[in-house]
Coordinates of N, CA, C and O in Angstrom, one line a residue:
X1458 N -102.6 93.2 25.0 CA -101.2 93.5 25.3 C -101.0 95.0 25.5 O -100.1 95.3 26.3
X1459 N -101.7 95.8 24.8 CA -101.5 97.2 24.9 C -102.0 97.7 26.3 O -101.4 98.6 26.9
X1460 N -103.1 97.0 26.8 CA -103.5 97.4 28.2 C -102.5 97.0 29.2 O -102.3 97.8 30.2
X1461 N -101.8 95.9 29.0 CA -100.8 95.5 30.0 C -99.6 96.4 29.9 O -99.0 96.8 30.9
X1462 N -99.2 96.9 28.7 CA -98.1 97.8 28.6 C -98.5 99.2 29.2 O -97.6 99.9 29.7
X1463 N -99.7 99.6 29.1 CA -100.1 100.9 29.6 C -100.0 100.9 31.2 O -99.8 101.9 31.8
X1464 N -100.1 99.7 31.8 CA -100.0 99.6 33.2 C -98.6 99.8 33.6 O -98.3 100.3 34.7
X1465 N -97.7 99.3 32.8 CA -96.2 99.3 33.2 C -95.6 100.4 32.3 O -95.0 100.1 31.2
X1466 N -95.7 101.6 32.7 CA -95.2 102.7 31.8 C -93.7 102.7 31.7 O -93.1 102.8 30.6
X1467 N -93.0 102.4 32.8 CA -91.5 102.3 32.7 C -91.1 101.2 31.8 O -90.2 101.3 31.0
X1468 N -91.7 100.0 32.0 CA -91.4 98.8 31.2 C -91.6 99.1 29.7 O -90.8 98.7 28.8
X1469 N -92.7 99.8 29.4 CA -93.0 100.0 28.0 C -92.0 101.0 27.3 O -91.6 100.8 26.2
X1470 N -91.6 101.9 28.1 CA -90.6 102.9 27.6 C -89.2 102.1 27.3 O -88.6 102.4 26.3
X1471 N -88.9 101.2 28.2 CA -87.6 100.5 28.1 C -87.8 99.6 26.8 O -86.8 99.4 26.1
X1472 N -88.9 98.9 26.7 CA -89.1 98.1 25.5 C -89.0 98.9 24.2 O -88.4 98.4 23.2
X1473 N -89.6 100.0 24.2 CA -89.6 100.9 23.0 C -88.2 101.4 22.7 O -87.7 101.3 21.5
X1474 N -87.5 101.8 23.7 CA -86.1 102.3 23.5 C -85.2 101.1 23.1 O -84.3 101.3 22.3
X1475 N -85.4 99.9 23.6 CA -84.6 98.8 23.2 C -84.9 98.4 21.8 O -83.9 98.1 21.0
X1476 N -86.1 98.5 21.3 CA -86.4 98.2 19.9 C -85.8 99.3 19.0 O -85.3 98.9 18.0
X1477 N -85.8 100.5 19.4 CA -85.2 101.6 18.6 C -83.7 101.4 18.5 O -83.1 101.5 17.4
X1478 N -83.1 101.0 19.6 CA -81.7 100.8 19.6 C -81.3 99.6 18.8 O -80.3 99.6 18.0
X1479 N -82.1 98.5 18.8 CA -81.9 97.3 18.0 C -82.0 97.7 16.5 O -81.2 97.2 15.7
X1480 N -83.0 98.5 16.1 CA -83.1 98.9 14.7 C -82.0 99.8 14.3 O -81.5 99.6 13.2
X1481 N -81.5 100.7 15.1 CA -80.4 101.5 14.8 C -79.1 100.7 14.5 O -78.4 100.9 13.6
X1482 N -78.8 99.8 15.4 CA -77.7 98.9 15.3 C -77.8 98.1 14.0 O -76.8 97.9 13.3
X1483 N -78.9 97.5 13.8 CA -79.1 96.7 12.6 C -78.9 97.5 11.3 O -78.3 97.0 10.3
X1484 N -79.4 98.7 11.3 CA -79.2 99.6 10.1 C -77.7 99.9 9.9 O -77.2 99.8 8.7
X1485 N -77.0 100.1 10.9 CA -75.6 100.4 10.8 C -74.8 99.2 10.3 O -73.9 99.3 9.4
X1486 N -75.1 98.0 10.9 CA -74.4 96.8 10.5 C -74.7 96.2 9.2 O -73.8 95.8 8.5
X1487 N -76.0 96.2 8.8 CA -76.4 95.5 7.6 C -76.5 96.4 6.3 O -76.5 95.8 5.2
X1488 N -76.6 97.7 6.5 CA -76.9 98.5 5.3 C -75.7 99.5 5.1 O -76.0 100.7 4.8
X1489 N -74.5 99.1 5.3 CA -73.4 99.9 5.0 C -73.2 100.1 3.5 O -73.2 99.1 2.8
X1490 N -72.9 101.3 3.0 CA -72.6 101.5 1.6 C -71.3 100.8 1.3 O -70.3 100.9 2.0
X1491 N -71.3 100.1 0.1 CA -70.1 99.5 -0.4 C -69.6 98.4 0.5 O -68.4 98.1 0.5
X1492 N -70.4 97.8 1.3 CA -69.9 96.7 2.1 C -69.7 95.4 1.3 O -70.6 95.0 0.6
X1493 N -68.6 94.9 1.4 CA -68.3 93.7 0.6 C -67.8 93.9 -0.8 O -67.5 93.0 -1.5
X1494 N -67.9 95.1 -1.3 CA -67.5 95.4 -2.6 C -66.1 95.9 -2.6 O -65.7 96.6 -1.7
X1495 N -65.3 95.6 -3.7 CA -64.0 96.1 -3.8 C -63.9 97.2 -4.8 O -64.6 97.2 -5.8
X1496 N -63.1 98.2 -4.6 CA -63.0 99.3 -5.5 C -61.9 99.0 -6.5 O -60.7 99.0 -6.1
X1497 N -62.2 98.6 -7.7 CA -61.3 98.3 -8.7 C -61.3 99.4 -9.7 O -62.3 99.9 -10.2
X1498 N -60.1 99.8 -10.1 CA -59.9 100.9 -11.1 C -60.2 100.3 -12.4 O -59.6 99.4 -12.9
X1499 N -61.3 100.8 -13.1 CA -61.7 100.2 -14.4 C -60.6 100.3 -15.5 O -60.6 99.5 -16.4
X1500 N -59.8 101.4 -15.4 CA -58.8 101.6 -16.4 C -57.7 100.5 -16.4 O -56.9 100.4 -17.3
X1501 N -57.6 99.8 -15.2 CA -56.5 98.8 -15.1 C -57.0 97.4 -15.3 O -56.2 96.5 -15.1
X1502 N -58.3 97.3 -15.6 CA -58.8 95.9 -15.7 C -58.4 95.3 -17.1 O -58.3 96.0 -18.1
X1503 N -58.1 94.0 -17.0 CA -57.7 93.3 -18.2 C -58.8 92.3 -18.7 O -58.5 91.5 -19.6
X1504 N -59.9 92.5 -18.1 CA -61.1 91.6 -18.5 C -61.5 91.9 -20.0 O -61.6 93.1 -20.4
X1505 N -61.7 90.9 -20.8 CA -62.1 91.1 -22.2 C -63.5 91.5 -22.2 O -64.4 90.9 -21.7
X1506 N -63.7 92.7 -22.9 CA -65.1 93.2 -23.1 C -65.7 92.7 -24.4 O -66.9 92.4 -24.4
X1507 N -64.9 92.8 -25.4 CA -65.4 92.4 -26.8 C -64.3 91.9 -27.6 O -63.1 92.2 -27.4
X1508 N -64.6 91.1 -28.7 CA -63.6 90.7 -29.6 C -64.1 91.2 -31.0 O -65.2 90.8 -31.4
X1509 N -63.3 92.0 -31.7 CA -63.6 92.5 -33.0 C -62.6 92.0 -33.9 O -61.4 92.2 -33.8
X1510 N -63.1 91.2 -34.9 CA -62.3 90.4 -35.8 C -61.3 89.6 -35.0 O -61.8 88.7 -34.2
X1511 N -60.0 89.8 -35.0 CA -59.1 89.1 -34.1 C -58.6 90.0 -33.0 O -57.7 89.5 -32.2
X1512 N -59.0 91.2 -32.9 CA -58.6 92.1 -31.9 C -59.4 92.0 -30.7 O -60.7 91.8 -30.7
X1513 N -58.8 92.1 -29.5 CA -59.5 92.0 -28.2 C -59.6 93.4 -27.6 O -58.6 94.1 -27.6
X1514 N -60.8 93.8 -27.1 CA -61.0 95.0 -26.5 C -61.2 94.7 -25.0 O -62.1 94.0 -24.6
X1515 N -60.4 95.3 -24.1 CA -60.5 95.1 -22.7 C -61.3 96.2 -22.0 O -61.5 97.3 -22.6
X1516 N -61.7 95.9 -20.8 CA -62.5 96.9 -20.0 C -61.6 98.2 -19.8 O -62.0 99.3 -19.8
X1517 N -60.3 97.9 -19.5 CA -59.4 99.0 -19.3 C -59.2 100.0 -20.5 O -59.2 101.2 -20.4
X1518 N -59.1 99.4 -21.7 CA -59.0 100.2 -22.9 C -60.3 101.0 -23.1 O -60.3 102.2 -23.5
X1519 N -61.4 100.4 -22.9 CA -62.7 101.0 -23.1 C -62.9 102.2 -22.1 O -63.3 103.3 -22.4
X1520 N -62.5 102.0 -20.8 CA -62.6 103.0 -19.8 C -61.7 104.2 -20.1 O -62.1 105.3 -19.9
X1521 N -60.5 103.9 -20.6 CA -59.5 104.9 -20.9 C -60.1 105.8 -22.1 O -60.0 107.0 -22.0
X1522 N -60.6 105.1 -23.1 CA -61.2 105.9 -24.2 C -62.4 106.7 -23.8 O -62.6 107.9 -24.2
X1523 N -63.2 106.2 -22.9 CA -64.4 106.9 -22.4 C -63.9 108.2 -21.6 O -64.5 109.3 -21.8
X1524 N -62.9 108.0 -20.8 CA -62.3 109.2 -20.1 C -61.8 110.2 -21.1 O -61.9 111.4 -20.9
X1525 N -61.1 109.8 -22.1 CA -60.6 110.7 -23.1 C -61.7 111.5 -23.8 O -61.6 112.7 -24.0
X1526 N -62.7 110.8 -24.2 CA -63.9 111.5 -24.8 C -64.5 112.5 -23.9 O -64.9 113.6 -24.3
X1527 N -64.7 112.1 -22.6 CA -65.3 113.0 -21.7 C -64.4 114.2 -21.5 O -64.9 115.3 -21.3
X1528 N -63.1 114.0 -21.5 CA -62.2 115.2 -21.3 C -62.3 116.1 -22.5 O -62.3 117.4 -22.4
X1529 N -62.4 115.6 -23.7 CA -62.6 116.4 -24.9 C -63.9 117.2 -24.9 O -63.9 118.4 -25.2
X1530 N -65.0 116.6 -24.5 CA -66.2 117.3 -24.4 C -66.3 118.3 -23.3 O -66.9 119.4 -23.4
X1531 N -65.6 118.1 -22.2 CA -65.6 119.0 -21.1 C -64.8 120.3 -21.5 O -65.0 121.3 -20.9
X1532 N -63.9 120.2 -22.4 CA -63.2 121.4 -22.9 C -64.1 122.3 -23.6 O -64.0 123.5 -23.5
X1533 N -65.0 121.8 -24.4 CA -65.9 122.6 -25.2 C -67.1 123.1 -24.4 O -67.5 124.2 -24.6
X1534 N -67.7 122.2 -23.7 CA -68.9 122.6 -23.0 C -69.1 121.6 -21.8 O -69.1 120.4 -22.0
X1535 N -69.3 122.2 -20.7 CA -69.5 121.4 -19.5 C -71.0 120.9 -19.4 O -71.3 120.1 -18.5
X1536 N -71.8 121.4 -20.3 CA -73.2 121.0 -20.3 C -73.5 119.7 -21.0 O -74.5 119.1 -20.8
X1537 N -72.6 119.2 -21.8 CA -72.8 118.0 -22.6 C -72.2 116.8 -21.9 O -71.0 116.9 -21.5
X1538 N -73.0 115.7 -21.7 CA -72.4 114.5 -21.1 C -72.5 113.4 -22.1 O -73.2 113.5 -23.1
X1539 N -71.9 112.3 -21.8 CA -71.9 111.1 -22.7 C -73.3 110.5 -22.7 O -73.8 109.9 -23.7
X1540 N -74.1 110.7 -21.6 CA -75.4 110.1 -21.6 C -76.3 110.9 -22.5 O -77.2 110.3 -23.2
X1541 N -76.1 112.2 -22.7 CA -76.9 112.9 -23.7 C -76.5 112.6 -25.1 O -77.4 112.6 -26.0
X1542 N -75.3 112.3 -25.3 CA -74.9 111.9 -26.7 C -75.4 110.5 -27.1 O -75.8 110.3 -28.2
X1543 N -75.4 109.6 -26.1 CA -75.9 108.3 -26.4 C -74.8 107.4 -26.5 O -74.5 106.4 -26.8

């Protein structure tokens, strides 16, 4: 097959360019970041995360508390993150 393509230089260039164009289009169409996902604000979520005794903790309450803790730590030092604290 390579010998046949070497005989038809113009045809081989068209085939290669067509393949490159097909790959580029497929990358754009199929690998878009955040395709199909919805951006939901976690602080507004009412999904139940945990139940402690008879109290219910929602994802929104947890996200709000996490943001408050991060804000407190950022006041003292920008070098400390929640990941480092555990």
